[in-house]
Amino acid sequence: MTRTEPNRSRSSNSNSGDGGSGGGRTTGMRVIVPLQGVVQGRGGLFLGSVIPCAFFYFLQFYLKRNRKNDDSDNSGERNSSSSSSSSSSSSSPNSGLPDPTRSQSAGHLTELTGLPRSLSRILLSPRNSGGGAVSVSGRVNCVIKGGGDSSPYYVGQKRVEEDPYNDLGNPDGVIQLGLAQNNKLSLDDWVLENPKEAISEGLSISGIASYEPSDGLLELKMAVAGFMTEATKNSVSFDPSQLVLTSGASSAIEILSFCLADSGNAFLVPTPCSPGYDRDVKWRTGVDVIHVPCRSADNFNMSMVVLDRAFYQAKKRGVRIRGIIISNPSNPTGSLLSRENLYALLDFARERNIHIISNEVFAGSVHGEEDEFVSMAEIVDTEENIDRERVHIVYDLSKDFSFPGLRSAAIYSFNENVLSASRKLTTLSPVSSPTQHLLISAISNPKFVHRFVKTNRQRLQSIYTELVKGLKELGIECTRSNGGFYCWADMRGLISSYSEKGEIELWNKLLNIGKINVIPGSCCHCIEPGWFRICFSNLSESDVPVVMNRIRKVCETCKSQN
Amino acid sequence: MGLPLMMERSSDNNNNNVVELSRVAVSDTHGEDSPYFAGWKAYDENPYDETHNPSGVIQMGLAENQVSFDLLETYLEKKNPEGSMWGSKGAPGFRENALFQDYHGLKTFRQAMASFMEQIRGGKARFDPDRIVLTAGATAANELLTFILADPNDALLVPTPYYPGFDRDLRWRTGVKIVPIHCDSSNHFQITPEALESAYQTARDANIRVRGVLITNPSNPLGATVQKKVLEDLLDFCVRKNIHLVSDEIYSGSVFHASEFTSVAEIVENIDDVSVKERVHIVYSLSKDLGLPGFRVGTIYSYNDHVVRTARRMSSFTLVSSQTQHMLASMLSDVEFTEKYIRINRERLRTRYETIVEGLKKAGIECLKGNAGLFCWMNLGFLLEKKTKEGELQLWDVILKELKLNISPGSSCHCSEFGWFRVCFANMSENTLEIALKRIHEFMDRRRRF
C-alpha cells in the first residue's frame, strides 16, 4: 500500500499570550508589554475568540487526516497480531509501505521503464521479505477467533475424529455426543432395497450435468414441501414455489442474514442457542447477534419481557434490531414452542416491525407425545400478508434423513422479495445436481417417507427415554425434550465452581476421563453454567449403558474431588 | 407487556408497517438485469431445437462445454455404475458418504483434483492437495476469496473486458468494488503496465484501497491465454504494491495447444520467497473443462497458509456434496482417462473454434485471435452507426430479434471499445453451429445489398 499523503504541518498557534521567552528580560518586556496592551483591550477579545476557534478547527482537521491513516494502519496491525501464529506472515505494522527509499512519483516512472530488470530484482532479492506480509481482510480475524481451534466445539470434534468409538472395533474410543448425525437409522435400508434408484438409473450424465435453476429443481422442491407438510402432520400445506434450496442450513441462515439485515444491525437470539449462529449469522455479513438469556427457572422458555428489554437496550445503544431467530424444536433444549409463545412472538415482531427466522430443521424429528410441533407457518397461515412476509423458515433435509454430507437445506418464505434475493444468492451455495436427482428419487416415494418418518420418531423416542432414565439414576436431570437429537442436561451438581471455568473443567473430565464428547452450555451461550448438550441420535440402544458407565465414572471422580 | 412497549410503538414503526429488507437484498449489484442475462430470457422463451423449433433462438451466450460429454459417459458406463456413484464400496458406502461433512473435503478427491490440475499444466507446476479448498463452484470460490482478501469498500483491479458474473460474485455481498484495468484492441487486449498503474492510481485518487488484482487466464470473454511476460509483470506489480494476485484458471483445460498456456503456478513454482508466493491464489472448477457445471465443483488453491485455513472454514457455507466428491474422485485420479480426455477435448474445441472463425471470416467478420475457451471474441464494430454503448446494444438487439442468436455484447463485459461480442460455440451440436453461421451469412449478405 502506498501512502502518498504529504507531511502535514500542524498549524502553529504559538502566538498566544504565553510567548516572549526570548533572550534577556528587556527583550521579553519588549514583547510582553505591547502584548498586554493588545490582550487587555478589544484586541484581546478578538484574539481570545479567534485563536481558540482557529486552533480547534486545525486540530480537528489534523486529527481527521490522521485518523484515516490510523484506520488503514490498524487493520494492518490487527492482521499482523492475528497472524502471529501463522508461520508465513511477518508482523510488521507497516504492512502496506513500499520501499521508503524510493520517492513516490519518480519511483513509479523508473519502475515502468525498468520493468524487465526489476522483475528478477524483486523476485530474487530478499529485501521484500522484510517489507511486510500482504494483508488479508478484517473478516479473517473473526473467522480465526470465532472458529478458534481451542473452542470446546472443535477440540471435542477433533478428539472424536482421532479416536472414534466403535462398539466392536474400538470400544474405548471417544463417543460422539456432540454432533447430530443420526446415522443409526438412515437411508441405508432404502438404498439397499432400491439400488437402481439410488444411482439414478436411466439418467445419463448429460441430463444432470448442465446448469440448472440455481434455487433447486422443481421436483426436489415439491418433494421437500411434501416432507415439510408431513412433519406438521398436515396442518400446513407448504408451497414448493416458496422454497429456495441451498447447500446446508448454515448457508440458509447466512443468506437470510444477508437479506434481512444490513452490516451493523443485529438479530435477537434467545439462548441457549445453536453454537453455529456465531458463524452463520456473523462471519461475513457484519450482522451481530444479541443473546437474550432464558433461565432454567422458566424451563428455558422465552420471556417476552426479557426480549423487550433486550430490544430496548439495543435501541439505546444505537443498534437496529432487524429480526429474531428462534429454533423450534429448540437446539439445544429440544423443547417445542407452544402456540401461545409463537403468537406472542408474532405480536412482538409485528409491533417492532421486524422479521422472524424460525429454524425448524428438527421438525421431522419430533419424538415426544406430550406437546405438538407447531410451525411458524401455521401461525401466520391465517394472518395478513403484511405479517406473513416477516416470517422465514429454515429447513434441513440432512437432519431428518441423516445426509449431512449431501448438503441440502431450504429456505421457506412468504416474502417474494426475500425469495427473489435468496434465489440469486444461492447461486453461491447451490445443491449439486446429481445430489438433487438422488434425493428426488429417495423422498418422492410417499410410502417410504411415511415409513421412514414413523420409524425415525419411534427410535429417537426410545433412545431418549433410556438416556434420560440413565442420567436420572446418576442424579442428572434433563429438561423435557420433545424434538430433535439433544438432551439438555443439568450437571450443576458436578461442577467444582459455579462458573464457566468450572463448566469447562467438567467438560474436560467428560472428554478425557469419560471419553465422551458433549457440548458445554457456554458454547450455546447459556447464561447459567453447568448445562451440557448431549446428542443421542448417534446411539443405538446398546450404546446407552456404555455412555452411562462413562458418565458414572466421571461423577465418581467429581464427587471424590469435591 | 407493560408500559415500555407502549412508549416504543409509535417511534419504532415505519409509516407503512411493511417489514424492510436489507440493502443487499434490494440492490441490483447482482447484475442480473444486464443484457447478458436478458438474452438468456429470450432463449428460455423460444429455445432452438433442431427438429421441433428450427427457427428458435440459438443460445450462444452460455459458455458451456458439451463437446466431450460422450467421453465422460463412456467412462462412467464402463466402470461399475454403482461404484462410480458411491465410490468403491457401492451402495453400502452410501452411509459414510452421506455422513461426511468435513470442510476439509475428501482427501482422495482433493488428491484427484491436484493431480488433474497438474496434468492440465503438463506437469510444469505441482499442486499440494492440502492447499486445495473445495467450494460449490468457481462462483463461490471467487466470492470466498474476495471475502478473505478484501474489506468492504476496498477494491480489486480486474482487466476489461471481464466475465459479467464478476459484478455479482466479487461485489454483491462482499461490498468490495471492482476498478477496471482498461485493455483495448491495439495490443490484442493484453494488460499493460501503464494500464495497471493507471487503474491503481484511479483507485487511490478516489481514496479506495486496492487489495488485489484478479485475472482470468485464459480470458473470458477474449478466449485467449495471458502471455507469460504479462503474468510476470503482474506478479511484479503485485509485489511492489503489496497486494494479492488471483488467477481464475477455469478454462485452463480448454486451451487448444497445451504449450500456449502459462499458469501463474508455473511462475510461482520457481520462487522461494514466501512473501511473494503467499499473495498468489488460483481458482479452478470442473464446470468448463469437464462440462459439469451442474455438479458445482470449484476450488481455491492458495500459497498462503492463512488464506487456506480461513477459506476452508468459510467453505462451510458452500461445501461440495460428498456424493459428488466420491463420484468424481475415481474418475479424476484415473490418469489414463484424464490424459486422453484433456487431449481430445482440446482438439475438439480447436476444431470448433476454427470452424466458427472461418465461417465468420467468410461472412466478412473478424475475430480476435484466440487460442482457448469455449467462445470467440467477434468484432462487429464496423457495423455500428455510432460506436457507443447504445449503438452496440441496438445491434445486439437486432441480432437477437432478427437472427435469433443470443450472443453477449461487449458492454456487459465492461469492454471500453464498442462493437465486440462474445460468441459461444461449445454448447451446441455441429449442425446447430452451421445453422447459426448460415444465419449470420444471410444477415451480412442482406446488409451488403443495402
mmCIF file of C-alpha atoms in Angstrom, chain A residues 278-549:
data_model
loop_
_atom_site.group_PDB
_atom_site.id
_atom_site.type_symbol
_atom_site.label_atom_id
_atom_site.label_comp_id
_atom_site.label_asym_id
_atom_site.label_seq_id
_atom_site.Cartn_x
_atom_site.Cartn_y
_atom_site.Cartn_z
ATOM 1 C CA ASP A 278 -21.968 -17.192 15.727
ATOM 2 C CA ARG A 279 -20.567 -18.303 12.435
ATOM 3 C CA ASP A 280 -23.606 -18.415 10.197
ATOM 4 C CA VAL A 281 -25.010 -15.032 11.124
ATOM 5 C CA LYS A 282 -21.909 -13.027 11.882
ATOM 6 C CA TRP A 283 -18.829 -14.080 9.958
ATOM 7 C CA ARG A 284 -19.334 -12.488 6.576
ATOM 8 C CA THR A 285 -22.383 -10.343 6.956
ATOM 9 C CA GLY A 286 -21.335 -7.826 9.567
ATOM 10 C CA VAL A 287 -24.613 -8.536 11.346
ATOM 11 C CA ASP A 288 -24.447 -9.064 15.072
ATOM 12 C CA VAL A 289 -26.203 -11.480 17.400
ATOM 13 C CA ILE A 290 -27.659 -10.190 20.659
ATOM 14 C CA HIS A 291 -28.256 -13.008 23.084
ATOM 15 C CA VAL A 292 -31.437 -12.934 25.124
ATOM 16 C CA PRO A 293 -30.926 -15.260 28.057
ATOM 17 C CA CYS A 294 -33.573 -17.715 29.162
ATOM 18 C CA ARG A 295 -33.435 -19.305 32.573
ATOM 19 C CA SER A 296 -33.849 -22.774 33.945
ATOM 20 C CA ALA A 297 -36.461 -21.410 36.325
ATOM 21 C CA ASP A 298 -38.629 -20.759 33.263
ATOM 22 C CA ASN A 299 -37.666 -24.090 31.718
ATOM 23 C CA PHE A 300 -35.609 -22.034 29.312
ATOM 24 C CA ASN A 301 -38.724 -20.626 27.742
ATOM 25 C CA MET A 302 -38.571 -17.205 26.159
ATOM 26 C CA SER A 303 -39.833 -14.342 28.227
ATOM 27 C CA MET A 304 -41.400 -11.515 26.293
ATOM 28 C CA VAL A 305 -40.359 -9.098 28.989
ATOM 29 C CA VAL A 306 -36.712 -10.064 28.660
ATOM 30 C CA LEU A 307 -36.939 -9.902 24.877
ATOM 31 C CA ASP A 308 -38.459 -6.485 25.111
ATOM 32 C CA ARG A 309 -35.743 -5.293 27.426
ATOM 33 C CA ALA A 310 -33.037 -6.577 25.101
ATOM 34 C CA PHE A 311 -34.655 -4.789 22.183
ATOM 35 C CA TYR A 312 -34.895 -1.557 24.116
ATOM 36 C CA GLN A 313 -31.310 -1.772 25.335
ATOM 37 C CA ALA A 314 -30.036 -2.361 21.826
ATOM 38 C CA LYS A 315 -32.013 0.593 20.577
ATOM 39 C CA LYS A 316 -30.500 2.800 23.255
ATOM 40 C CA ARG A 317 -27.038 1.725 22.107
ATOM 41 C CA GLY A 318 -27.967 2.670 18.582
ATOM 42 C CA VAL A 319 -28.126 -0.900 17.298
ATOM 43 C CA ARG A 320 -31.032 -1.605 14.993
ATOM 44 C CA ILE A 321 -32.665 -4.961 15.543
ATOM 45 C CA ARG A 322 -33.877 -6.479 12.283
ATOM 46 C CA GLY A 323 -35.253 -9.772 13.493
ATOM 47 C CA ILE A 324 -35.334 -12.573 15.970
ATOM 48 C CA ILE A 325 -34.041 -16.102 15.405
ATOM 49 C CA ILE A 326 -35.764 -18.966 17.175
ATOM 50 C CA SER A 327 -35.300 -22.684 16.804
ATOM 51 C CA ASN A 328 -38.258 -24.965 17.058
ATOM 52 C CA PRO A 329 -37.750 -27.768 18.103
ATOM 53 C CA SER A 330 -35.146 -25.989 20.122
ATOM 54 C CA ASN A 331 -31.450 -26.544 19.794
ATOM 55 C CA PRO A 332 -30.175 -27.401 22.422
ATOM 56 C CA THR A 333 -33.063 -27.931 24.815
ATOM 57 C CA GLY A 334 -35.257 -29.903 22.450
ATOM 58 C CA SER A 335 -38.415 -28.186 23.647
ATOM 59 C CA LEU A 336 -41.275 -27.323 21.365
ATOM 60 C CA LEU A 337 -42.510 -23.764 21.377
ATOM 61 C CA SER A 338 -46.139 -23.510 22.412
ATOM 62 C CA ARG A 339 -48.760 -21.959 20.239
ATOM 63 C CA GLU A 340 -49.197 -19.130 22.738
ATOM 64 C CA ASN A 341 -45.498 -18.432 22.695
ATOM 65 C CA LEU A 342 -45.429 -18.323 18.917
ATOM 66 C CA TYR A 343 -48.401 -15.955 18.755
ATOM 67 C CA ALA A 344 -46.754 -13.727 21.337
ATOM 68 C CA LEU A 345 -43.623 -13.769 19.255
ATOM 69 C CA LEU A 346 -45.535 -12.733 16.172
ATOM 70 C CA ASP A 347 -47.111 -9.885 18.100
ATOM 71 C CA PHE A 348 -43.696 -8.805 19.290
ATOM 72 C CA ALA A 349 -42.328 -8.862 15.747
ATOM 73 C CA ARG A 350 -45.334 -7.037 14.393
ATOM 74 C CA GLU A 351 -45.095 -4.260 16.958
ATOM 75 C CA ARG A 352 -41.410 -3.817 16.343
ATOM 76 C CA ASN A 353 -41.750 -4.345 12.594
ATOM 77 C CA ILE A 354 -39.012 -6.936 12.485
ATOM 78 C CA HIS A 355 -38.521 -10.369 10.935
ATOM 79 C CA ILE A 356 -38.761 -13.826 12.436
ATOM 80 C CA ILE A 357 -36.394 -16.574 11.348
ATOM 81 C CA SER A 358 -37.756 -19.879 12.530
ATOM 82 C CA ASN A 359 -35.120 -22.590 12.421
ATOM 83 C CA GLU A 360 -37.241 -25.725 12.041
ATOM 84 C CA VAL A 361 -34.528 -28.133 10.968
ATOM 85 C CA PHE A 362 -35.639 -30.713 13.512
ATOM 86 C CA ALA A 363 -39.296 -30.566 12.552
ATOM 87 C CA GLY A 364 -39.175 -34.098 11.255
ATOM 88 C CA SER A 365 -37.563 -35.471 14.386
ATOM 89 C CA VAL A 366 -40.304 -34.761 16.893
ATOM 90 C CA HIS A 367 -40.411 -37.825 19.094
ATOM 91 C CA GLY A 368 -42.284 -36.802 22.228
ATOM 92 C CA GLU A 369 -46.001 -37.224 22.523
ATOM 93 C CA GLU A 370 -46.793 -34.636 25.142
ATOM 94 C CA ASP A 371 -46.509 -31.467 23.105
ATOM 95 C CA GLU A 372 -47.231 -30.852 19.477
ATOM 96 C CA PHE A 373 -44.952 -29.245 16.971
ATOM 97 C CA VAL A 374 -46.423 -26.059 15.610
ATOM 98 C CA SER A 375 -44.645 -24.497 12.683
ATOM 99 C CA MET A 376 -44.433 -20.735 12.396
ATOM 100 C CA ALA A 377 -46.034 -21.272 9.010
ATOM 101 C CA GLU A 378 -49.160 -22.459 10.727
ATOM 102 C CA ILE A 379 -49.275 -19.377 12.958
ATOM 103 C CA VAL A 380 -49.178 -16.979 10.046
ATOM 104 C CA ASP A 381 -51.426 -19.096 7.892
ATOM 105 C CA THR A 382 -54.438 -17.000 8.729
ATOM 106 C CA GLU A 383 -52.653 -13.707 9.136
ATOM 107 C CA GLU A 384 -52.460 -10.722 6.853
ATOM 108 C CA ASN A 385 -49.847 -10.702 4.139
ATOM 109 C CA ILE A 386 -48.015 -7.971 5.876
ATOM 110 C CA ASP A 387 -47.270 -10.307 8.739
ATOM 111 C CA ARG A 388 -46.646 -13.398 6.692
ATOM 112 C CA GLU A 389 -43.903 -11.526 4.957
ATOM 113 C CA ARG A 390 -41.909 -11.233 8.108
ATOM 114 C CA VAL A 391 -41.672 -14.985 8.684
ATOM 115 C CA HIS A 392 -38.930 -17.141 7.158
ATOM 116 C CA ILE A 393 -38.403 -20.795 7.877
ATOM 117 C CA VAL A 394 -35.186 -22.779 7.622
ATOM 118 C CA TYR A 395 -35.384 -26.460 6.942
ATOM 119 C CA ASP A 396 -32.656 -29.047 6.540
ATOM 120 C CA LEU A 397 -33.069 -32.387 4.840
ATOM 121 C CA SER A 398 -29.881 -33.569 6.416
ATOM 122 C CA LYS A 399 -31.211 -33.630 9.941
ATOM 123 C CA ASP A 400 -34.240 -35.698 9.143
ATOM 124 C CA PHE A 401 -32.648 -38.014 6.664
ATOM 125 C CA SER A 402 -29.146 -38.296 8.019
ATOM 126 C CA PHE A 403 -27.441 -36.968 4.944
ATOM 127 C CA PRO A 404 -25.379 -34.063 6.250
ATOM 128 C CA GLY A 405 -22.800 -34.795 3.575
ATOM 129 C CA LEU A 406 -25.222 -34.238 0.770
ATOM 130 C CA ARG A 407 -25.664 -30.556 1.602
ATOM 131 C CA SER A 408 -29.313 -29.888 1.013
ATOM 132 C CA ALA A 409 -31.290 -27.387 3.025
ATOM 133 C CA ALA A 410 -34.098 -24.973 2.258
ATOM 134 C CA ILE A 411 -35.415 -21.506 2.958
ATOM 135 C CA TYR A 412 -39.172 -21.175 3.031
ATOM 136 C CA SER A 413 -40.568 -17.665 2.919
ATOM 137 C CA PHE A 414 -43.812 -15.821 2.270
ATOM 138 C CA ASN A 415 -41.892 -12.739 1.205
ATOM 139 C CA GLU A 416 -41.446 -12.598 -2.550
ATOM 140 C CA ASN A 417 -38.595 -10.101 -2.318
ATOM 141 C CA VAL A 418 -36.701 -12.329 0.076
ATOM 142 C CA LEU A 419 -37.286 -15.303 -2.190
ATOM 143 C CA SER A 420 -36.090 -13.372 -5.199
ATOM 144 C CA ALA A 421 -32.906 -12.235 -3.464
ATOM 145 C CA SER A 422 -32.316 -15.694 -1.975
ATOM 146 C CA ARG A 423 -32.655 -17.334 -5.355
ATOM 147 C CA LYS A 424 -29.838 -15.199 -6.650
ATOM 148 C CA LEU A 425 -27.731 -15.565 -3.528
ATOM 149 C CA THR A 426 -27.961 -19.320 -3.531
ATOM 150 C CA THR A 427 -26.000 -19.465 -6.801
ATOM 151 C CA LEU A 428 -23.096 -19.036 -4.430
ATOM 152 C CA SER A 429 -24.049 -22.107 -2.414
ATOM 153 C CA PRO A 430 -26.172 -24.385 -4.590
ATOM 154 C CA VAL A 431 -27.104 -28.035 -4.217
ATOM 155 C CA SER A 432 -25.116 -30.307 -6.502
ATOM 156 C CA SER A 433 -27.262 -31.667 -9.306
ATOM 157 C CA PRO A 434 -26.585 -35.411 -9.011
ATOM 158 C CA THR A 435 -27.453 -34.997 -5.359
ATOM 159 C CA GLN A 436 -30.727 -33.333 -6.221
ATOM 160 C CA HIS A 437 -31.637 -36.194 -8.514
ATOM 161 C CA LEU A 438 -30.751 -38.748 -5.910
ATOM 162 C CA LEU A 439 -32.833 -37.014 -3.287
ATOM 163 C CA ILE A 440 -35.767 -36.728 -5.648
ATOM 164 C CA SER A 441 -35.838 -40.451 -6.133
ATOM 165 C CA ALA A 442 -35.327 -41.106 -2.463
ATOM 166 C CA ILE A 443 -38.032 -38.950 -0.975
ATOM 167 C CA SER A 444 -40.665 -38.817 -3.678
ATOM 168 C CA ASN A 445 -41.832 -42.213 -2.636
ATOM 169 C CA PRO A 446 -44.600 -41.341 -0.144
ATOM 170 C CA LYS A 447 -44.829 -44.816 1.289
ATOM 171 C CA PHE A 448 -41.160 -44.797 2.059
ATOM 172 C CA VAL A 449 -41.268 -41.321 3.544
ATOM 173 C CA HIS A 450 -44.130 -42.239 5.827
ATOM 174 C CA ARG A 451 -42.449 -45.404 6.996
ATOM 175 C CA PHE A 452 -39.164 -43.642 7.499
ATOM 176 C CA VAL A 453 -40.588 -40.788 9.499
ATOM 177 C CA LYS A 454 -42.551 -43.094 11.762
ATOM 178 C CA THR A 455 -39.624 -45.419 12.420
ATOM 179 C CA ASN A 456 -37.339 -42.469 12.987
ATOM 180 C CA ARG A 457 -39.564 -40.947 15.609
ATOM 181 C CA GLN A 458 -40.060 -44.183 17.448
ATOM 182 C CA ARG A 459 -36.386 -44.882 17.568
ATOM 183 C CA LEU A 460 -35.491 -41.406 18.761
ATOM 184 C CA GLN A 461 -38.078 -41.591 21.477
ATOM 185 C CA SER A 462 -36.866 -44.901 22.811
ATOM 186 C CA ILE A 463 -33.223 -43.818 22.885
ATOM 187 C CA TYR A 464 -34.161 -40.547 24.503
ATOM 188 C CA THR A 465 -36.186 -42.263 27.205
ATOM 189 C CA GLU A 466 -33.387 -44.673 28.010
ATOM 190 C CA LEU A 467 -30.843 -41.916 28.174
ATOM 191 C CA VAL A 468 -32.887 -39.672 30.422
ATOM 192 C CA LYS A 469 -33.645 -42.568 32.744
ATOM 193 C CA GLY A 470 -29.980 -43.437 32.978
ATOM 194 C CA LEU A 471 -28.988 -39.854 33.672
ATOM 195 C CA LYS A 472 -31.626 -39.539 36.344
ATOM 196 C CA GLU A 473 -30.200 -42.536 38.125
ATOM 197 C CA LEU A 474 -26.919 -40.678 38.215
ATOM 198 C CA GLY A 475 -28.634 -37.655 39.682
ATOM 199 C CA ILE A 476 -28.584 -35.669 36.439
ATOM 200 C CA GLU A 477 -31.873 -34.140 35.376
ATOM 201 C CA CYS A 478 -32.701 -33.111 31.824
ATOM 202 C CA THR A 479 -35.188 -30.609 30.534
ATOM 203 C CA ARG A 480 -38.160 -32.105 28.812
ATOM 204 C CA SER A 481 -37.216 -32.599 25.200
ATOM 205 C CA ASN A 482 -39.783 -33.468 22.580
ATOM 206 C CA GLY A 483 -37.950 -32.943 19.366
ATOM 207 C CA GLY A 484 -34.516 -33.102 17.861
ATOM 208 C CA PHE A 485 -31.473 -35.038 18.808
ATOM 209 C CA TYR A 486 -30.394 -33.392 22.026
ATOM 210 C CA CYS A 487 -30.723 -33.809 25.768
ATOM 211 C CA TRP A 488 -30.126 -30.675 27.739
ATOM 212 C CA ALA A 489 -28.588 -32.000 30.913
ATOM 213 C CA ASP A 490 -28.248 -30.257 34.265
ATOM 214 C CA MET A 491 -24.819 -31.102 35.608
ATOM 215 C CA ARG A 492 -24.605 -28.191 38.004
ATOM 216 C CA GLY A 493 -24.227 -30.650 40.843
ATOM 217 C CA LEU A 494 -20.969 -31.909 39.394
ATOM 218 C CA ILE A 495 -19.104 -28.710 38.712
ATOM 219 C CA SER A 496 -16.491 -27.606 41.183
ATOM 220 C CA SER A 497 -17.350 -23.925 40.948
ATOM 221 C CA TYR A 498 -20.486 -22.274 39.644
ATOM 222 C CA SER A 499 -18.726 -20.551 36.766
ATOM 223 C CA GLU A 500 -17.724 -21.037 33.175
ATOM 224 C CA LYS A 501 -14.345 -22.230 34.412
ATOM 225 C CA GLY A 502 -15.996 -24.921 36.459
ATOM 226 C CA GLU A 503 -18.074 -25.927 33.492
ATOM 227 C CA ILE A 504 -15.071 -26.251 31.204
ATOM 228 C CA GLU A 505 -13.263 -28.281 33.863
ATOM 229 C CA LEU A 506 -16.139 -30.707 33.902
ATOM 230 C CA TRP A 507 -16.256 -30.776 30.115
ATOM 231 C CA ASN A 508 -12.582 -31.670 30.106
ATOM 232 C CA LYS A 509 -13.185 -34.505 32.543
ATOM 233 C CA LEU A 510 -16.033 -35.810 30.441
ATOM 234 C CA LEU A 511 -13.817 -35.772 27.373
ATOM 235 C CA ASN A 512 -10.613 -37.085 28.854
ATOM 236 C CA ILE A 513 -11.799 -39.346 31.653
ATOM 237 C CA GLY A 514 -15.229 -40.296 30.399
ATOM 238 C CA LYS A 515 -14.160 -40.154 26.764
ATOM 239 C CA ILE A 516 -17.415 -38.678 25.626
ATOM 240 C CA ASN A 517 -17.707 -35.541 23.537
ATOM 241 C CA VAL A 518 -20.514 -33.313 24.768
ATOM 242 C CA ILE A 519 -21.081 -29.622 24.169
ATOM 243 C CA PRO A 520 -20.766 -27.342 27.212
ATOM 244 C CA GLY A 521 -23.511 -24.798 27.697
ATOM 245 C CA SER A 522 -21.124 -21.904 27.196
ATOM 246 C CA CYS A 523 -20.819 -22.867 23.515
ATOM 247 C CA CYS A 524 -24.567 -22.437 23.362
ATOM 248 C CA HIS A 525 -24.271 -19.119 25.219
ATOM 249 C CA CYS A 526 -26.230 -20.386 28.180
ATOM 250 C CA ILE A 527 -26.159 -17.843 30.966
ATOM 251 C CA GLU A 528 -26.192 -20.487 33.681
ATOM 252 C CA PRO A 529 -23.062 -22.605 33.900
ATOM 253 C CA GLY A 530 -23.260 -26.348 34.320
ATOM 254 C CA TRP A 531 -25.614 -27.314 31.495
ATOM 255 C CA PHE A 532 -24.490 -29.678 28.766
ATOM 256 C CA ARG A 533 -25.874 -30.654 25.378
ATOM 257 C CA ILE A 534 -25.849 -34.369 24.707
ATOM 258 C CA CYS A 535 -26.686 -35.584 21.234
ATOM 259 C CA PHE A 536 -28.243 -39.043 21.263
ATOM 260 C CA SER A 537 -29.053 -39.652 17.635
ATOM 261 C CA ASN A 538 -25.734 -41.372 17.044
ATOM 262 C CA LEU A 539 -26.517 -44.013 19.652
ATOM 263 C CA SER A 540 -28.096 -47.402 19.364
ATOM 264 C CA GLU A 541 -29.882 -48.989 22.339
ATOM 265 C CA SER A 542 -26.832 -50.969 23.312
ATOM 266 C CA ASP A 543 -24.661 -47.868 23.417
ATOM 267 C CA VAL A 544 -26.702 -46.211 26.148
ATOM 268 C CA PRO A 545 -25.381 -48.310 29.038
ATOM 269 C CA VAL A 546 -21.838 -47.704 27.806
ATOM 270 C CA VAL A 547 -22.427 -43.969 27.899
ATOM 271 C CA MET A 548 -23.939 -44.264 31.359
ATOM 272 C CA ASN A 549 -20.895 -46.094 32.639
#
